[in-house]
Coordinates of C-alpha atoms and ligand atoms in Angstrom, one line a residue:
M29 CA 0.0 0.0 0.0
T30 CA 1.5 3.4 -0.9
D31 CA 0.9 6.7 0.9
A32 CA -0.3 8.6 -2.3
R33 CA -0.2 12.4 -2.2
K34 CA 1.9 12.5 0.9
R35 CA 4.9 14.8 0.6
V36 CA 8.3 13.1 0.7
L37 CA 11.6 14.9 1.0
V38 CA 14.6 13.1 -0.5
A39 CA 18.1 13.9 0.7
G40 CA 20.9 12.6 -1.5
A41 CA 18.5 13.0 -4.5
T42 CA 21.2 13.3 -7.2
G43 CA 22.9 10.0 -6.3
Y44 CA 22.4 6.6 -8.0
V45 CA 19.9 5.4 -5.4
G46 CA 18.3 8.8 -4.8
R47 CA 17.4 9.2 -8.4
H48 CA 15.8 5.8 -8.6
I49 CA 13.9 6.5 -5.4
I50 CA 12.6 9.8 -6.8
A51 CA 11.5 8.1 -10.1
R52 CA 9.6 5.5 -8.0
L53 CA 8.0 8.1 -5.7
H54 CA 6.9 10.1 -8.8
D55 CA 5.4 7.0 -10.4
D56 CA 3.5 6.2 -7.2
G57 CA 2.0 9.7 -7.0
F58 CA 3.8 11.2 -4.0
V59 CA 4.5 14.9 -3.8
V60 CA 8.3 14.8 -4.3
R61 CA 10.6 17.4 -2.7
A62 CA 14.3 16.9 -3.7
A63 CA 17.2 18.4 -1.8
V64 CA 20.1 19.0 -4.2
R65 CA 23.4 20.8 -4.4
D66 CA 23.1 21.7 -8.1
R67 CA 19.8 22.0 -9.9
A68 CA 21.3 21.8 -13.4
R69 CA 23.1 18.5 -12.6
A70 CA 19.9 17.1 -11.1
A71 CA 18.1 17.8 -14.4
A72 CA 20.6 15.8 -16.4
P73 CA 20.8 12.0 -16.4
G74 CA 22.8 10.4 -13.5
A75 CA 25.7 7.9 -13.8
Y76 CA 25.1 4.2 -14.3
G77 CA 21.7 4.7 -16.0
A78 CA 20.1 6.5 -13.1
P79 CA 17.3 8.8 -14.3
A80 CA 17.3 12.6 -14.9
L81 CA 15.2 14.3 -12.3
E82 CA 13.6 16.9 -14.6
G83 CA 9.8 16.3 -14.6
L84 CA 10.0 13.9 -11.6
V85 CA 10.3 16.5 -8.8
D86 CA 7.5 18.8 -7.6
E87 CA 9.5 21.0 -5.2
W88 CA 13.2 21.7 -5.0
V89 CA 15.4 22.6 -2.0
L90 CA 18.8 23.9 -2.9
A91 CA 21.3 23.0 -0.2
P92 CA 24.7 23.6 -1.8
G93 CA 26.8 23.2 1.3
G94 CA 26.7 21.4 4.6
A95 CA 24.3 21.3 7.6
A96 CA 24.5 25.1 8.1
D97 CA 22.9 25.6 4.6
L98 CA 19.8 23.7 5.5
H99 CA 16.9 25.8 6.8
P100 CA 13.8 24.6 8.8
Q101 CA 11.6 25.7 5.9
A102 CA 13.1 22.8 3.8
M103 CA 11.0 20.4 6.0
A104 CA 7.7 22.4 6.0
D105 CA 4.7 20.1 5.4
V106 CA 6.9 17.1 4.8
D107 CA 5.3 13.8 5.8
H108 CA 8.2 11.4 5.3
V109 CA 12.0 11.8 4.7
V110 CA 14.1 9.4 2.7
S111 CA 17.9 9.8 2.9
A112 CA 20.3 8.2 0.4
L113 CA 22.8 10.9 1.4
G114 CA 26.4 9.8 1.9
V115 CA 30.0 10.2 0.7
T116 CA 31.0 7.7 -1.9
R117 CA 33.3 9.3 -4.6
Q118 CA 32.9 12.9 -3.4
N119 CA 35.8 14.6 -1.8
A120 CA 34.3 15.2 1.6
D121 CA 34.6 14.2 5.2
P122 CA 32.1 11.3 5.9
W123 CA 31.6 12.6 9.5
A124 CA 30.4 15.9 8.1
I125 CA 28.0 14.3 5.6
D126 CA 27.0 10.8 6.6
F127 CA 26.7 11.8 10.2
L128 CA 26.3 15.5 10.7
L129 CA 24.3 16.4 7.5
N130 CA 22.0 13.5 8.0
L131 CA 21.6 14.5 11.6
R132 CA 20.6 18.0 10.6
Y133 CA 17.8 16.5 8.3
L134 CA 16.7 14.3 11.3
E135 CA 16.6 17.3 13.7
L136 CA 14.5 19.3 11.2
A137 CA 12.2 16.3 10.7
E138 CA 11.8 16.0 14.5
L139 CA 11.0 19.8 14.8
S140 CA 8.4 19.5 12.0
D141 CA 6.7 16.4 13.4
T142 CA 7.5 14.4 10.3
E143 CA 6.0 10.9 10.4
S144 CA 9.0 8.8 9.4
F145 CA 12.6 8.9 8.3
L146 CA 13.9 6.1 6.0
Y147 CA 17.7 6.0 5.8
V148 CA 19.7 4.0 3.2
G149 CA 22.8 2.9 5.0
V150 CA 25.1 0.0 4.4
M151 CA 25.6 -3.5 5.9
N152 CA 28.2 -4.4 8.5
T153 CA 28.7 -0.8 9.9
S154 CA 29.1 -2.2 13.4
T155 CA 32.3 -4.0 12.4
G156 CA 33.5 -1.7 9.7
S157 CA 36.8 0.0 10.3
S158 CA 36.5 2.9 7.9
A159 CA 35.5 6.5 8.7
V160 CA 32.5 6.0 6.4
S161 CA 31.2 2.9 8.3
R162 CA 31.7 4.7 11.7
A163 CA 29.9 7.8 10.5
K164 CA 27.0 5.8 9.1
H165 CA 26.8 3.7 12.3
A166 CA 26.7 6.8 14.4
F167 CA 23.8 8.2 12.4
M168 CA 21.9 4.9 12.6
E169 CA 22.3 5.0 16.4
A170 CA 20.9 8.5 16.5
L171 CA 18.1 7.7 14.1
S172 CA 17.1 4.5 16.0
R173 CA 16.6 6.7 19.1
S174 CA 14.5 9.3 17.3
R175 CA 10.8 9.9 17.9
V176 CA 10.4 10.2 14.1
S177 CA 9.5 6.6 13.1
P178 CA 13.0 5.2 12.2
Q179 CA 13.5 3.0 9.1
I180 CA 17.0 1.8 8.3
V181 CA 17.6 -0.1 5.0
N182 CA 21.0 -1.6 4.7
P183 CA 21.7 -2.8 1.1
S184 CA 24.3 -5.1 -0.2
G185 CA 26.6 -3.7 -3.0
Y186 CA 25.0 -1.8 -5.9
F187 CA 25.2 -2.8 -9.5
S188 CA 26.6 0.7 -10.1
D189 CA 29.7 -0.1 -7.9
L190 CA 30.3 -3.4 -9.6
T191 CA 30.7 -1.5 -12.9
E192 CA 34.4 -1.2 -12.0
I193 CA 34.8 -5.0 -12.0
Y194 CA 33.4 -5.1 -15.5
D195 CA 35.7 -2.2 -16.6
L196 CA 38.7 -4.2 -15.3
A197 CA 37.5 -7.4 -17.0
K198 CA 37.3 -5.6 -20.3
R199 CA 41.0 -4.9 -19.8
G200 CA 41.6 -8.6 -19.0
M201 CA 42.1 -8.0 -15.2
A202 CA 40.5 -8.9 -11.9
F203 CA 41.9 -8.5 -8.4
G204 CA 40.6 -9.9 -5.1
L205 CA 41.6 -10.7 -1.6
G206 CA 41.9 -14.4 -0.8
D207 CA 40.0 -17.0 -2.8
G208 CA 37.1 -14.6 -3.6
S209 CA 34.6 -16.7 -1.7
V210 CA 33.0 -13.7 0.1
R211 CA 29.3 -13.5 -0.7
L212 CA 27.2 -10.6 -1.9
S213 CA 23.6 -10.1 -3.1
P214 CA 24.1 -7.1 -5.4
I215 CA 21.1 -4.9 -6.0
H216 CA 19.9 -2.7 -8.9
G217 CA 18.9 0.9 -7.9
A218 CA 15.4 0.4 -9.2
D219 CA 14.9 -2.7 -7.1
L220 CA 16.2 -1.0 -4.0
A221 CA 13.9 2.0 -4.7
D222 CA 11.0 -0.4 -5.0
F223 CA 11.8 -1.8 -1.5
C224 CA 12.3 1.6 0.1
V225 CA 9.2 3.3 -1.4
S226 CA 6.9 0.4 -0.6
H227 CA 8.1 0.6 3.0
I228 CA 7.8 4.3 3.6
G229 CA 5.7 5.0 6.7
S230 CA 5.0 1.3 7.3
G231 CA 6.5 1.3 10.8
A232 CA 9.9 1.4 12.4
G233 CA 12.4 -1.3 11.4
T234 CA 15.8 -2.3 10.1
W235 CA 16.2 -4.4 7.0
D236 CA 19.3 -6.0 5.3
I237 CA 18.3 -6.0 1.6
G238 CA 19.9 -7.6 -1.5
G239 CA 19.0 -8.3 -5.1
P240 CA 17.5 -11.6 -6.2
E241 CA 20.9 -13.5 -6.6
M242 CA 23.5 -14.5 -4.0
L243 CA 26.9 -14.5 -5.6
T244 CA 30.5 -15.0 -4.5
Y245 CA 33.0 -12.4 -5.5
R246 CA 34.5 -15.0 -7.9
D247 CA 31.0 -15.4 -9.5
I248 CA 30.8 -11.7 -10.1
V249 CA 34.2 -11.6 -11.7
R250 CA 33.2 -14.6 -13.9
L251 CA 30.0 -12.8 -15.0
A252 CA 32.0 -9.6 -15.8
F253 CA 34.5 -11.6 -17.9
E254 CA 31.7 -13.4 -19.8
A255 CA 30.0 -10.0 -20.6
A256 CA 33.3 -8.5 -21.6
D257 CA 34.0 -11.6 -23.7
R258 CA 37.5 -12.0 -22.2
K259 CA 39.4 -15.0 -20.9
P260 CA 38.8 -15.1 -17.1
R261 CA 41.9 -14.2 -15.0
Y262 CA 41.9 -13.6 -11.3
T263 CA 44.8 -12.2 -9.3
R264 CA 44.9 -12.8 -5.6
V265 CA 46.2 -9.8 -3.6
P266 CA 48.2 -11.1 -0.7
Q267 CA 47.0 -9.9 2.8
P268 CA 50.4 -8.2 3.6
L269 CA 50.0 -6.1 0.4
A270 CA 46.5 -5.1 1.5
S271 CA 47.8 -4.1 4.9
A272 CA 50.5 -2.1 3.2
A273 CA 47.9 -0.4 1.1
V274 CA 46.0 0.8 4.2
W275 CA 49.3 2.0 5.8
T276 CA 50.1 4.0 2.7
A277 CA 46.6 5.3 2.1
D278 CA 46.5 6.5 5.8
R279 CA 49.6 8.6 5.1
I280 CA 48.2 10.1 1.9
S281 CA 45.0 11.5 3.5
P282 CA 42.2 10.4 5.9
R283 CA 39.9 10.1 2.9
A284 CA 42.2 7.8 1.1
G285 CA 42.6 5.7 4.3
S286 CA 38.9 5.5 4.8
L287 CA 38.2 4.5 1.1
T288 CA 40.9 1.8 1.2
R289 CA 39.5 0.4 4.5
F290 CA 35.9 0.5 3.2
F291 CA 36.9 -1.4 0.1
L292 CA 39.0 -4.0 1.9
D293 CA 36.3 -4.6 4.5
G294 CA 33.9 -5.2 1.7
M295 CA 36.2 -7.8 0.1
Q296 CA 36.4 -9.7 3.4
T297 CA 32.9 -9.6 4.8
D298 CA 29.7 -11.3 3.5
S299 CA 27.1 -8.8 2.5
V300 CA 23.9 -10.7 1.8
G301 CA 20.5 -9.4 2.4
E302 CA 16.9 -10.6 2.1
P303 CA 16.4 -11.1 -1.6
H304 CA 14.4 -8.5 -3.4
G305 CA 13.7 -7.4 -7.0
T306 CA 14.2 -8.9 -10.4
H307 CA 17.3 -7.4 -12.0
K308 CA 20.1 -9.8 -12.7
L309 CA 23.8 -8.8 -12.7
A310 CA 24.6 -10.6 -15.9
D311 CA 22.0 -8.4 -17.7
Y312 CA 23.4 -5.3 -16.2
F313 CA 27.0 -6.2 -17.3
S314 CA 25.7 -7.0 -20.8
S315 CA 24.0 -3.6 -21.0
L316 CA 27.5 -2.0 -20.4
Q317 CA 29.0 -3.6 -23.6
R318 CA 30.1 -0.7 -25.7
Ligands
NAP20 N1 27.7 1.8 -3.8 C1 27.4 0.8 -3.1 O1 27.6 -0.4 -3.5 C2 26.6 1.0 -1.8 C3 26.2 -0.2 -1.1 C4 25.5 0.0 0.0 C5 25.2 1.3 0.5 N2 25.7 2.4 -0.1 C6 25.4 3.7 0.4 O2 24.1 4.1 -0.1 C7 24.1 5.6 -0.2 C8 23.8 6.0 -1.6 O3 24.8 5.5 -2.5 P1 24.9 6.0 -4.0 O4 25.7 5.0 -4.7 O5 23.5 6.4 -4.4 O6 25.8 7.3 -3.8 P2 26.1 8.5 -4.7 O7 25.6 8.2 -6.1 O8 27.4 9.0 -4.5 O9 25.1 9.6 -4.1 C9 25.3 10.2 -2.8 C10 24.4 11.4 -2.6 O10 24.9 12.1 -1.4 C11 25.3 13.4 -1.8 N3 26.5 13.9 -1.2 C12 27.7 13.2 -1.2 N4 28.7 14.1 -0.6 C13 28.0 15.2 -0.4 C14 28.5 16.5 0.2 N5 29.7 16.7 0.5 N6 27.6 17.5 0.4 C15 26.3 17.3 0.0 N7 25.8 16.1 -0.5 C16 26.7 15.1 -0.7 C17 25.5 13.4 -3.3 O11 25.3 14.7 -3.8 P3 26.0 15.1 -5.2 O12 25.3 14.3 -6.3 O13 25.8 16.6 -5.3 O14 27.5 14.7 -5.1 C18 24.4 12.4 -3.7 O15 23.2 13.0 -3.8 C19 25.5 6.0 0.3 O16 25.4 6.4 1.6 C20 26.4 4.8 0.1 O17 27.5 4.7 1.0 C21 26.4 2.2 -1.3

């Protein structure tokens, strides 16, 4: 059951997942308010096949900077908040964005008596060693104590992120830690949006969500090589080299250290959620053939 004509504010609206969520909210008849940093960029198509937002958004909130830029008026008359806001490839401090900026949205939602706040996080934050995991975990703790009905959706890896494995396969390369037996259930943005939008306002909860297939890292590499029509080749990165990469990255910058830790944690920890959706990874890789 959807909550038609309710107003939903989406933070992180210009991201891979945010764009798919907005498309789904629009299709379901919600009043869509998108918080963006750059209106022109929002209007254009996103990366990895994510939709352009032009024509899908009813109301825009321009928040070009951090938490200080976000005014209470942004939350006026909002029934539900969805946040897919977080640092991925952006050059920013995860604490300032994943924790503090999300916290600012939450504080405004509490002040406006918003009904629910759905946050798209990531799995395994309680054991993750990166700054991104710690910042996300801290926000989830704050959200779970909020009087705004907290909904936390922790997805497995996104198809968008696995594009890099396909790009490497096209060049005849694949790298992994150990034997590649770590398991994932990668999910397409549209399938994740379907899960999130169909749960908006349905009550507090935490969900680990994946796509319809459970795959090992080696399976994913094989699918990438098949789509790229290259002979499979897998190079094991020895553990001491991974530790050396963290040591080096820490000395380059906190951001480089966090990204390296986040990536290596992901290569060593299963990330399998409740299966949802219909999109298959092999079809996504095939769609990348160019
Ligand atoms: N990729 C994965 O496999 C994966 C798996 C599980 C969970 N997640 C998490 O899911 C969430 C959404 O992922 P995604 O792939 O959709 O990410 P994305 O495409 O990078 O989108 C992130 C969103 O956050 C905004 N943002 C980032 N840094 C910002 C800053 N400094 N100031 C203001 N806004 C900022 C981006 O705005 P701009 O467009 O203006 O940069 C964008 O709207 C993230 O928290 C991510 O960590 C990702």
